[in-house]
Coordinates of C-alpha atoms in Angstrom, one line a residue:
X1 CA 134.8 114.5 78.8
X2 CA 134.8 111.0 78.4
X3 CA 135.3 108.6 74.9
X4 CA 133.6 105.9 75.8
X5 CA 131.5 104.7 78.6
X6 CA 131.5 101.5 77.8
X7 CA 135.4 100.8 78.7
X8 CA 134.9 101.7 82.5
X9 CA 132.1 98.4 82.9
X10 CA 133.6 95.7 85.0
X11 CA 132.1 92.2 85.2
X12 CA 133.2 89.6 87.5
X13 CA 135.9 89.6 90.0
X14 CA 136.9 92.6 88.9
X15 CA 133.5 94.5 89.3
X16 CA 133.5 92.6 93.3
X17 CA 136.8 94.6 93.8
X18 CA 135.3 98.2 92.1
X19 CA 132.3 97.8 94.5
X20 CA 133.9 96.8 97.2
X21 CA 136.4 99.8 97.1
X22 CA 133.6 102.6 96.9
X23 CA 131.6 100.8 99.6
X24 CA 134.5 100.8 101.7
X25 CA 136.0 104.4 101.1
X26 CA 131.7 106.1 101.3
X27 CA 131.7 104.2 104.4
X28 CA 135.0 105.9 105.7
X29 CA 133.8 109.2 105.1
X30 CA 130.1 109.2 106.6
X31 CA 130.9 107.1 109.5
X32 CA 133.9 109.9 110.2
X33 CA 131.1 112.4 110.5
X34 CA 129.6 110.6 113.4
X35 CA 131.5 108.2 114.8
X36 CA 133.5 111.3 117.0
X37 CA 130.0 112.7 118.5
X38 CA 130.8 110.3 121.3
X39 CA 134.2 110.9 121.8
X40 CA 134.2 114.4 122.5
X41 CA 134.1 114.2 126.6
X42 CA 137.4 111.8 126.3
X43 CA 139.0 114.1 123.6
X44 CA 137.5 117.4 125.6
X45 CA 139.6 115.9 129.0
X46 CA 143.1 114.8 127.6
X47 CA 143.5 117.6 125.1
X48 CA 142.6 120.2 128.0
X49 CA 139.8 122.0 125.9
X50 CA 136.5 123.4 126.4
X51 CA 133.6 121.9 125.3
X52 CA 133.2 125.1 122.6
X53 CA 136.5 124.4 121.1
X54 CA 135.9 120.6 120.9
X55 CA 132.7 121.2 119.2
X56 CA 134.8 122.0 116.0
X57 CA 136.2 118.7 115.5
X58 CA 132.6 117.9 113.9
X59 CA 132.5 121.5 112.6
X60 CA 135.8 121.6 110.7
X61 CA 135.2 118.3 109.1
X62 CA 131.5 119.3 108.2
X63 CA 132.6 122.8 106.2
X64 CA 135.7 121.2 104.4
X65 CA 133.0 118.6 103.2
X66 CA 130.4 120.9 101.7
X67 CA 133.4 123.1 100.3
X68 CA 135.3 119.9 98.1
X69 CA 131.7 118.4 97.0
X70 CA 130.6 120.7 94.7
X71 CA 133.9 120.9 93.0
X72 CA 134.9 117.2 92.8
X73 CA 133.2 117.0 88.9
X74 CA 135.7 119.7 88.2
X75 CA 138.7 118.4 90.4
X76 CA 138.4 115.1 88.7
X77 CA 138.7 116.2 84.7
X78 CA 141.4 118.2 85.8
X79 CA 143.7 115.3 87.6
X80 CA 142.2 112.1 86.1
X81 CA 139.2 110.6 87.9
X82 CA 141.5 107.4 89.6
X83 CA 144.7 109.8 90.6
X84 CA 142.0 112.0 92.3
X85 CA 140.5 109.6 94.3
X86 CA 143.5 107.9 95.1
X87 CA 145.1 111.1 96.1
X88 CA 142.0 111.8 98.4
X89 CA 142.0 108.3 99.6
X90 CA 145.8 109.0 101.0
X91 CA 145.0 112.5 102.2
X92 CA 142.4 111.0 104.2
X93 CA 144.2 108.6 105.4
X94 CA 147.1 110.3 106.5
X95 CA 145.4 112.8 108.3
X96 CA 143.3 110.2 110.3
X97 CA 146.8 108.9 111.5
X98 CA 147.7 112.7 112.4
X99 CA 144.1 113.4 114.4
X100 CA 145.2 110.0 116.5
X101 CA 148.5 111.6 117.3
X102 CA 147.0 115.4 118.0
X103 CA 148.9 116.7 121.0
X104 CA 146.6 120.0 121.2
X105 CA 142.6 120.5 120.1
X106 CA 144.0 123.1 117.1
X107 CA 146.3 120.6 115.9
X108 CA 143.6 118.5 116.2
X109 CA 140.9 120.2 114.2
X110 CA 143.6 121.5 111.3
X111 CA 144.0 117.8 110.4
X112 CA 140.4 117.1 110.6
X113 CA 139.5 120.0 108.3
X114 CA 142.7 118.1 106.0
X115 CA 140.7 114.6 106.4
X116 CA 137.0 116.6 105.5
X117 CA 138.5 117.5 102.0
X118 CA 139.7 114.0 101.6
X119 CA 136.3 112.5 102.7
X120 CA 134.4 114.6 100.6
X121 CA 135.6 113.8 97.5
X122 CA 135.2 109.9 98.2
X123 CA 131.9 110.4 98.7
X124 CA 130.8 111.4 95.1
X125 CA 133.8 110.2 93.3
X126 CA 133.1 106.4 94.7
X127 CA 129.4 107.0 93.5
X128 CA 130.3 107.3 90.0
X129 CA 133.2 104.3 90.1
X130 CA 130.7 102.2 91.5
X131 CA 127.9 103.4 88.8
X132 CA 130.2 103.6 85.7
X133 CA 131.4 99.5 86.9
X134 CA 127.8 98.2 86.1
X135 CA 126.2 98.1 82.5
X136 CA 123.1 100.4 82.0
X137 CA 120.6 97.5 83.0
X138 CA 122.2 96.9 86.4
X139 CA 122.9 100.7 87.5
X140 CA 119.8 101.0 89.7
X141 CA 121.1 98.4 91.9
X142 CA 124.7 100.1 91.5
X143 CA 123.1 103.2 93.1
X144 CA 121.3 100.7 95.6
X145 CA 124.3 99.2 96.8
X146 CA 126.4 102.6 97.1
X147 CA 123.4 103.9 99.0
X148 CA 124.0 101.7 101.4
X149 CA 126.7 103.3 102.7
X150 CA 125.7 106.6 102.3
X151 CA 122.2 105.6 104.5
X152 CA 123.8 103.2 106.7
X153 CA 127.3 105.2 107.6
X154 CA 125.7 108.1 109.8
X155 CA 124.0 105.5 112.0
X156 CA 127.2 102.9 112.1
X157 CA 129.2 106.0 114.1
X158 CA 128.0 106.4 117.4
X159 CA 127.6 102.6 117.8
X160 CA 131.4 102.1 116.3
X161 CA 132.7 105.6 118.2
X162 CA 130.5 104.1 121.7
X163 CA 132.4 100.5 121.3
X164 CA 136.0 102.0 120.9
X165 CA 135.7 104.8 123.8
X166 CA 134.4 102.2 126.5
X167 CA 137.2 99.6 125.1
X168 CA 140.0 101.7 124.1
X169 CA 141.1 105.7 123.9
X170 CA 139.9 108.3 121.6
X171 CA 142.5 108.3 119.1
X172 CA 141.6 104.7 118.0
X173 CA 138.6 106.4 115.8
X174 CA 141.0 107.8 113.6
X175 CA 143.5 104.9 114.1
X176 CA 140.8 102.5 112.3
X177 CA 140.8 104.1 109.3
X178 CA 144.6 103.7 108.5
X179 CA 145.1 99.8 107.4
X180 CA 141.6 100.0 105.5
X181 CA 142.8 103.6 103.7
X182 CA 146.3 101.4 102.7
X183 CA 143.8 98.5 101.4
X184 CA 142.0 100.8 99.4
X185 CA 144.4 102.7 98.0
X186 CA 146.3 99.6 97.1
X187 CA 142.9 98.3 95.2
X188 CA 142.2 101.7 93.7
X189 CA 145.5 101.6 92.0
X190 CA 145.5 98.2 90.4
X191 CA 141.8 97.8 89.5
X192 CA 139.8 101.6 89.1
X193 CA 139.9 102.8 85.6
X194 CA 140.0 106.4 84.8
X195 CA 137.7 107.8 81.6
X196 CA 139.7 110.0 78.7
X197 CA 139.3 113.6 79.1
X198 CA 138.9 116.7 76.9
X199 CA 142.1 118.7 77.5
X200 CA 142.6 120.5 80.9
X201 CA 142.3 124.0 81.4
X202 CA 145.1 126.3 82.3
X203 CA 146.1 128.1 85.6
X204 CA 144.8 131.2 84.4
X205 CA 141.6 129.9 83.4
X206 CA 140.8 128.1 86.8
X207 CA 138.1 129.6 88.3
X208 CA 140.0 130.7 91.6
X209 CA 137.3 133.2 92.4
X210 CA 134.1 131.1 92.1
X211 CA 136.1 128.5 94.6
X212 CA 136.5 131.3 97.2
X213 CA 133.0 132.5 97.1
X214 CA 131.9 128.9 97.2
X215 CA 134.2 128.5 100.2
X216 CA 133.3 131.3 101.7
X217 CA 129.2 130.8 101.4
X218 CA 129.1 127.3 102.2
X219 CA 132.3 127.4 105.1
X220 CA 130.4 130.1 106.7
X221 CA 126.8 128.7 106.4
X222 CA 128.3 125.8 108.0
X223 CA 129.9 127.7 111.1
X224 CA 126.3 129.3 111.6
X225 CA 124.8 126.0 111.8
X226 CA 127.7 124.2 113.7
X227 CA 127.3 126.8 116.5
X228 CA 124.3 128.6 116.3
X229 CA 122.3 127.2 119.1
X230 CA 125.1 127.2 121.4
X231 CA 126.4 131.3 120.5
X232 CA 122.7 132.2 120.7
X233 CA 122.0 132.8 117.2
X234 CA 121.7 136.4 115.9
X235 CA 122.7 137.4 119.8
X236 CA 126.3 136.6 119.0
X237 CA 127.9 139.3 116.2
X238 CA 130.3 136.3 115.0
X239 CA 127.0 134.5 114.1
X240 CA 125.2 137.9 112.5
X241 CA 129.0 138.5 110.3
X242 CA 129.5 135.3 108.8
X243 CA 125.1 134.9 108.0
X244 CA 126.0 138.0 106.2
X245 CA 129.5 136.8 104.6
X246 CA 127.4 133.5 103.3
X247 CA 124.9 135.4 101.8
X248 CA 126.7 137.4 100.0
X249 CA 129.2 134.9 99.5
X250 CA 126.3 132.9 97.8
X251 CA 125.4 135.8 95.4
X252 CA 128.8 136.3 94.2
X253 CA 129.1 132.4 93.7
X254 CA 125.7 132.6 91.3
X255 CA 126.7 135.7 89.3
X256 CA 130.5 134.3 88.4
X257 CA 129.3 131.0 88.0
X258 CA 126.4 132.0 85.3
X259 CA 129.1 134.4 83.9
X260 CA 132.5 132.9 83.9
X261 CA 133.5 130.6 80.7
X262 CA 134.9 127.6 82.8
X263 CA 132.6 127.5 86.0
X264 CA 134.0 125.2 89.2
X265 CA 130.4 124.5 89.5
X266 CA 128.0 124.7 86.4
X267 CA 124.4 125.9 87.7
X268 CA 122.9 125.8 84.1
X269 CA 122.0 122.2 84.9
X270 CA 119.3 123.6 87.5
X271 CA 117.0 124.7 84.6
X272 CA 116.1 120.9 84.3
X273 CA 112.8 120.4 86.5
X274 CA 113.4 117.5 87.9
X275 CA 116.7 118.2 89.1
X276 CA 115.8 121.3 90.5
X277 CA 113.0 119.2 92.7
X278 CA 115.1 116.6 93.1
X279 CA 117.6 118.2 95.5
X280 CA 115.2 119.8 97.1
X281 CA 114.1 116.3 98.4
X282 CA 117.7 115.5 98.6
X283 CA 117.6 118.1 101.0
X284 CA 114.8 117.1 103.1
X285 CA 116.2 113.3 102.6
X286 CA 119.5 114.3 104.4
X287 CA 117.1 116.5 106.8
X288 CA 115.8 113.6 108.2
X289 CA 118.4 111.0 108.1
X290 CA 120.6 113.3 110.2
X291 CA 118.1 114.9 112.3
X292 CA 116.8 111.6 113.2
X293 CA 120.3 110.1 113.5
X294 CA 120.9 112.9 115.9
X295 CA 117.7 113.2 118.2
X296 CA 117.2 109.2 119.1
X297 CA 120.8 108.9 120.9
X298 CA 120.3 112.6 122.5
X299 CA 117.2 111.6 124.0
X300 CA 117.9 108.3 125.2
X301 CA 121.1 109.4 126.4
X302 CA 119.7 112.9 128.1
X303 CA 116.4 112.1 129.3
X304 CA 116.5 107.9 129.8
X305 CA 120.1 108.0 130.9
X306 CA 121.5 105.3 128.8
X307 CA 125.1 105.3 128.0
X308 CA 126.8 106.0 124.9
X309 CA 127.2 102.2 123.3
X310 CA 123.9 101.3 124.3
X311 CA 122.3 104.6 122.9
X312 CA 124.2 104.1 119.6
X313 CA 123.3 100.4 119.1
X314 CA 119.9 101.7 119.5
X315 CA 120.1 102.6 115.8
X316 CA 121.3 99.2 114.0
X317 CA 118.2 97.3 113.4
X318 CA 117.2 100.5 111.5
X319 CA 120.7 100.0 109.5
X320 CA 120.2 96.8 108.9
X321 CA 116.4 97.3 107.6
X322 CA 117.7 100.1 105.1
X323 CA 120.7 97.5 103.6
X324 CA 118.3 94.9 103.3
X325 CA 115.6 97.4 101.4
X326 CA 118.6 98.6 99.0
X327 CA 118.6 96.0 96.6
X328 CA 115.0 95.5 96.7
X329 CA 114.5 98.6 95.8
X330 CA 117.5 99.0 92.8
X331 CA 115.4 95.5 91.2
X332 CA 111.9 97.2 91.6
X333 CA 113.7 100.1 89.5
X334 CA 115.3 97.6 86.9
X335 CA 111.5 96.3 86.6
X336 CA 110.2 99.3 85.5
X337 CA 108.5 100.4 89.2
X338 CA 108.2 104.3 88.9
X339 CA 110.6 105.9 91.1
X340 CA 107.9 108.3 91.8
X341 CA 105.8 105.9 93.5
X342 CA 108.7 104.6 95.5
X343 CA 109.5 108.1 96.7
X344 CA 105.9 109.0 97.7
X345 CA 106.1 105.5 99.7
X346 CA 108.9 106.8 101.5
X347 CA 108.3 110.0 102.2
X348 CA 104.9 108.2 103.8
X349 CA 107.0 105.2 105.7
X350 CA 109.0 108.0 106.9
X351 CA 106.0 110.1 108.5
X352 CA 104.2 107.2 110.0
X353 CA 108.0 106.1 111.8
X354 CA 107.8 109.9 113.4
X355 CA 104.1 109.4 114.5
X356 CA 104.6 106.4 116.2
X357 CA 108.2 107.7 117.7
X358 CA 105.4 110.6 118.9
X359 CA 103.3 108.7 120.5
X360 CA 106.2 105.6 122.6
X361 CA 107.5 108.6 123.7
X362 CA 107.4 108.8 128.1
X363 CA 110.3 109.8 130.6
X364 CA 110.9 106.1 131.0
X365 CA 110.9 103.9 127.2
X366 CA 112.1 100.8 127.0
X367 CA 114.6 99.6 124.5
X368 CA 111.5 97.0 123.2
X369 CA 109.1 99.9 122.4
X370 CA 112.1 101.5 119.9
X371 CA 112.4 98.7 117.6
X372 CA 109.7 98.2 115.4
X373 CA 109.7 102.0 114.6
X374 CA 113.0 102.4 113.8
X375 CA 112.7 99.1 111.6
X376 CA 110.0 101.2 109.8
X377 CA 112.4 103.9 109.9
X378 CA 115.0 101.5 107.9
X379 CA 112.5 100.6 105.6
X380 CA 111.5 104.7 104.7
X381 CA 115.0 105.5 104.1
X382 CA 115.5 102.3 102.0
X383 CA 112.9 103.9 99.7
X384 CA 113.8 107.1 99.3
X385 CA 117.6 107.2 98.7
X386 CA 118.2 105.4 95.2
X387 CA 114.8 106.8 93.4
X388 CA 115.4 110.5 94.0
X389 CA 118.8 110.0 93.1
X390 CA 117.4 108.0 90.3
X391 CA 115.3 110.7 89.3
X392 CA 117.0 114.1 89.7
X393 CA 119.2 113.0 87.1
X394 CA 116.8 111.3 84.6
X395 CA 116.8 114.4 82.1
X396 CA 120.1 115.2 82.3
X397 CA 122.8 113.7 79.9
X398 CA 126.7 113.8 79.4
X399 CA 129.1 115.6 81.8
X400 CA 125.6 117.4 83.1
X401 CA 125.1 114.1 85.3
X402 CA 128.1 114.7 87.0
X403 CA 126.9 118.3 87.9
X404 CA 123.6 117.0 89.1
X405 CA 125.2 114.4 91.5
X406 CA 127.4 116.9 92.8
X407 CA 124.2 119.2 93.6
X408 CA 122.5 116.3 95.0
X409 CA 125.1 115.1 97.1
X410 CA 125.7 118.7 98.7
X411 CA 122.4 119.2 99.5
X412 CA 122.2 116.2 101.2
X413 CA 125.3 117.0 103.4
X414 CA 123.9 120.7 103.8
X415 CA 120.3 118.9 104.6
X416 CA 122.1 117.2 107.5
X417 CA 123.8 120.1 108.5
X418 CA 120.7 122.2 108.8
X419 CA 118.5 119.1 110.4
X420 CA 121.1 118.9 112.8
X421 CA 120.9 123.1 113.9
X422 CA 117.7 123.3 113.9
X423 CA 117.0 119.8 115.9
X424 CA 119.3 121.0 118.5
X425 CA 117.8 124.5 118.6
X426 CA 114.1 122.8 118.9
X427 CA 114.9 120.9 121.8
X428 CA 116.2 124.0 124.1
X429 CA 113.6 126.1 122.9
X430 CA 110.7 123.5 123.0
X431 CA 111.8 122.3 126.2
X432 CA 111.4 125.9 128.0
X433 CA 108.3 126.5 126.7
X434 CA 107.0 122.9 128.0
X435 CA 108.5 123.5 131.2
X436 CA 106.8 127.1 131.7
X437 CA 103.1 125.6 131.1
X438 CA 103.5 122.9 132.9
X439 CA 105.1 124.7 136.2
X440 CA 102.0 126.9 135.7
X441 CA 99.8 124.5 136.2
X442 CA 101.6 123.4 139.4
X443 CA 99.9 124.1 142.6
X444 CA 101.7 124.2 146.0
X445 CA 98.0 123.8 147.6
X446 CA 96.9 120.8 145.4
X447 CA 96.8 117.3 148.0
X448 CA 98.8 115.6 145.0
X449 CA 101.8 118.1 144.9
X450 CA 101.9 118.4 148.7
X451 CA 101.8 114.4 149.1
X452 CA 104.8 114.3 146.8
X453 CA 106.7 117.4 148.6
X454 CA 106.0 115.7 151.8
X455 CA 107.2 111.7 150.9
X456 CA 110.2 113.4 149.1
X457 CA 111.1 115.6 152.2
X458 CA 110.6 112.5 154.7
X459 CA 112.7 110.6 152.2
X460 CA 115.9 113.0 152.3
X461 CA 115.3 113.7 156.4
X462 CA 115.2 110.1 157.0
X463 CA 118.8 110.3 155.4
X464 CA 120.3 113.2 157.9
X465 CA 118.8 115.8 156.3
X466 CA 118.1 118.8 157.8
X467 CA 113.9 119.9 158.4
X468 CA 114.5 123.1 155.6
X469 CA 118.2 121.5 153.4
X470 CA 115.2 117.8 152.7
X471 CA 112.5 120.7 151.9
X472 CA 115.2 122.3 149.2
X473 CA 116.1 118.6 148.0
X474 CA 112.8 118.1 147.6
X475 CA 112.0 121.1 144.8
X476 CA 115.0 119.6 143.5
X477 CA 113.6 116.0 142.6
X478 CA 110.5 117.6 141.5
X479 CA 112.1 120.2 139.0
X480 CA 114.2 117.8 137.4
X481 CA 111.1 115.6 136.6
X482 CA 109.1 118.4 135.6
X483 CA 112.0 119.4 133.0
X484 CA 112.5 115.5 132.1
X485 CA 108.7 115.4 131.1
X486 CA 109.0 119.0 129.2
X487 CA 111.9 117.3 127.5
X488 CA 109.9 114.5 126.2
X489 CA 107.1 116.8 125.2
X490 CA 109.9 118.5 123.2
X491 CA 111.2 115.5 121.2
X492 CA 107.2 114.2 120.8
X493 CA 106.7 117.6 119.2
X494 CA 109.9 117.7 116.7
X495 CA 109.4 114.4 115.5
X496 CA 105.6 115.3 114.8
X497 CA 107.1 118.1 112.8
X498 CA 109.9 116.2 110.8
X499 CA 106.9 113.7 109.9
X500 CA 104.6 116.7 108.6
X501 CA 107.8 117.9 106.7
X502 CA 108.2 114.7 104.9
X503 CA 104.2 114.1 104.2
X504 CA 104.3 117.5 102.4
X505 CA 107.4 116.5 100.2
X506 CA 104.5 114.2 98.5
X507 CA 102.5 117.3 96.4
X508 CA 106.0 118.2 95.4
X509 CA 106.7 114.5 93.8
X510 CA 103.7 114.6 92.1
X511 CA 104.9 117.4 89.5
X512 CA 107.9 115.5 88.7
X513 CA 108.2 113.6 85.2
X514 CA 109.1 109.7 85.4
X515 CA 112.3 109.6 83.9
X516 CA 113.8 106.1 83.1
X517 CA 114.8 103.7 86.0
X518 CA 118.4 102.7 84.1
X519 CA 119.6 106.1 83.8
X520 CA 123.4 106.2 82.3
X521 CA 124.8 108.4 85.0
X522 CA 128.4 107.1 83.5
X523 CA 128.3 110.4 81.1
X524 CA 131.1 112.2 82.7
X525 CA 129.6 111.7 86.3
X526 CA 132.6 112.9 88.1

């Protein structure tokens, strides 16, 4: 545990340096989750694997993420907070230099699993550096300005990933992340401070056995998610085992955790209310950051045929909107606004951004018609991030802060995670059910269909075509557009269902007890 809080607060030059560091290194993580989606085809075609195998590039990263977040609180008491995250800053980005030079897709996903574990502990470890830097006063708009990268780095990816595959080759994703993972390191060393801890524990008191069922519930939950949709879900006996192994996995993790004297991961902290609500929303939070992040470059890529930069720069005015609402936000907090208030205005933002996605939706969008909801989409997440954050951990004090970010910060990841499944999942299943009704209601004998049939058939003939091979090319044209429009009646209806998700989150905020804006997550947030 730590002595004294007050020896970690930077001011000036120095505090510039502290921020800048956890920026950069949260950044490096979260855009690494994304920034590959678009690279797969290129990596898929010189590593001479199928698209299945390729798939767990994202998947390995994902589960060695939500394994190392949990226990970084616990990690970083027993190494020293600074050697920690500079030993995860070089893991990271050594391994980043080792995906580049991958000469096989195993080789390939055994480093990016390596670079998960590094990223993961960035992400909460730079979250308390960049708190701990501020005084109490100024620690909402610490959380504002670290949740800029945490909002901002899943929609930064594909834009970043879509620039470097049409300008360069795949291995330049990971390639990026070397000279800024030296900078950091470099800056970590000469200006982070590490807090005094209570002494360490021994090898034989480590809690070796709550780490394996942690791994082995949240590694397999992941898997399930990763590749549920495309294994058929409980079709596929891989899928069935390891929904069983997490499960089981997860009770095991709660019984030795509540039991053992030294827990990796102390779920005592849960008891407080508003922490226990408080991931919840963190949850839905990373539900829809994710999801969203996920569905808007699927669907203009899929059903409006853009390509991959173009899809992904789709998403930066809503960036921008969300780093610009950040510090508006962590002031409103200094100034005594209610968190609770904030978070209901999000969670509202949020729903009217998936109504009006709803209703712009058509098999042919333009690129104007996106903007001014995914500004509003910006402005939702800019509300939401730093108050429930803000929030969860108003009740808690000392090294139980450390535990609650930790909770809230892998339920975030596992929010995505699940967004992500159940999105993809959504659209297949949606999108047969759409195409059914709507070839049901197509009648060979109605003047419209046959007009079509006929100028279609004319169209192909005119081209060579024989009399019956036009009549076939014909049905062709008009299945595809029948399954482009059940397509866009599939995303309409999941963003109508993320909104209704996020407007019932309000009832739920409503029980919550305003804790104070300038909470003092420096008590051993680790």
């Amino acid at each position: 545990m730590q002595d004294n809080h007050d020896d970690l607060v930077e001011y000036g030059f120095r505090r510039s340096i502290v921020t800048i560091i956890a920026i950069l290194c949260s950044l490096l993580e979260i855009v690494d989750t994304t920034i590959v989606n678009v690279a797969l085809n290129d990596m898929k075609g010189s590593l001479g694997a199928t698209l299945s195998d390729v798939s767990w590039v994202i998947t390995a990263y994902a589960i060695a993420n939500v394994i190392i977040i949990p226990m970084t609180s616990w990690l970083s008491q027993q190494f020293g907070r600074r050697n920690y995250f500079t030993a995860s800053i070089i893991l990271f980005t050594v391994t980043s230099f080792l995906c580049g030079n991958a000469t096989n897709i195993w080789e390939l996903v055994f480093f990016r699993f390596l670079q998960g574990l590094g990223g993961g502990a960035l992400l909460v470890t730079a979250q308390t550096i960049i708190t701990e830097s501020y005084p109490v006063a100024k620690r909402g708009m610490a959380q504002a300005i670290y949740g800029m990268g945490v909002i901002m780095g899943p929609t930064l990816g594909p834009p970043l990933g879509g620039y470097i595959i049409k300008h360069s080759t795949w291995p330049n994703i990971f390639y990026i992340n070397v000279p800024l993972g030296i900078i950091a390191t470099v800056l970590t060393l000469m200006y982070v401070k590490s807090p005094k801890y209570s002494e360490k524990l021994k090898a034989n008191q480590v809690d070796w056995l709550g780490i394996l069922y942690l791994s082995l519930f949240v590694g397999s939950l992941q898997f399930v998610l990763e590749h549920g949709q495309q294994d058929d879900w409980f079709n596929n006996r891989t899928i069935i085992a390891l929904s069983i192994i997490s499960l089981f996995g997860l009770i095991f993790f709660i019984k030795r955790e509540l039991t053992y004297k030294y827990p990796i991961v102390n779920l005592r902290v849960l008891k407080d209310t508003n922490l226990k609500v408080g991931v919840v929303l963190s949850y839905i939070l990373g539900f829809g950051l994710y999801a969203s992040t996920f569905m808007i470059p699927i669907y203009t890529q899929s059903v409006l045929r853009w390509d991959a930069l173009k899809a992904g720069m789709l998403l930066l005015p809503s960036s921008i909107m969300t780093a610009f609402m950040m510090p508006m936000v962590g002031k409103m907090l200094q100034k005594g606004v209610s968190q609770k208030y904030l978070i209901i205005s999000g969670f509202v933002v949020f729903f009217f951004f998936t109504f009006w996605m709803y209703t712009i939706m058509t098999p042919d969008t333009g690129e104007e018609h996106f903007w001014n909801p995914l500004i509003l989409r910006g402005i939702g997440l800019g509300l939401l991030f730093v108050p429930i954050t803000s929030l969860s951990l108003s009740n808690l004090r000392g090294k139980e802060i450390g535990d609650g970010a930790a909770f809230t910060g892998m339920l975030r990841q596992l929010g995505g995670s699940f967004g992500i499944a159940i999105v993809a999942t959504l659209i297949s299943r949606f999108g047969q059910q759409h195409r059914a009704a709507l070839v049901s209601h197509l009648d060979k004998t109605d003047f419209k269909v046959q007009n079509q049939i006929n100028m279609l058939q004319k169209g192909f003939m005119a081209k060579g075509y024989s009399f019956n091979e036009a009549l076939n090319k014909a049905y062709q044209i008009l299945d595809f557009k029948v399954m482009k429009q059940a397509n866009v009646l599939a995303f309409m209806d999941i963003f109508l269902f993320l909104g209704i998700l996020f407007l019932l989150c309000v009832p739920l905020v409503m029980i919550l007890k305003t804790g104070k804006s300038t909470i003092n997550p420096a008590d051993a947030m680790h």
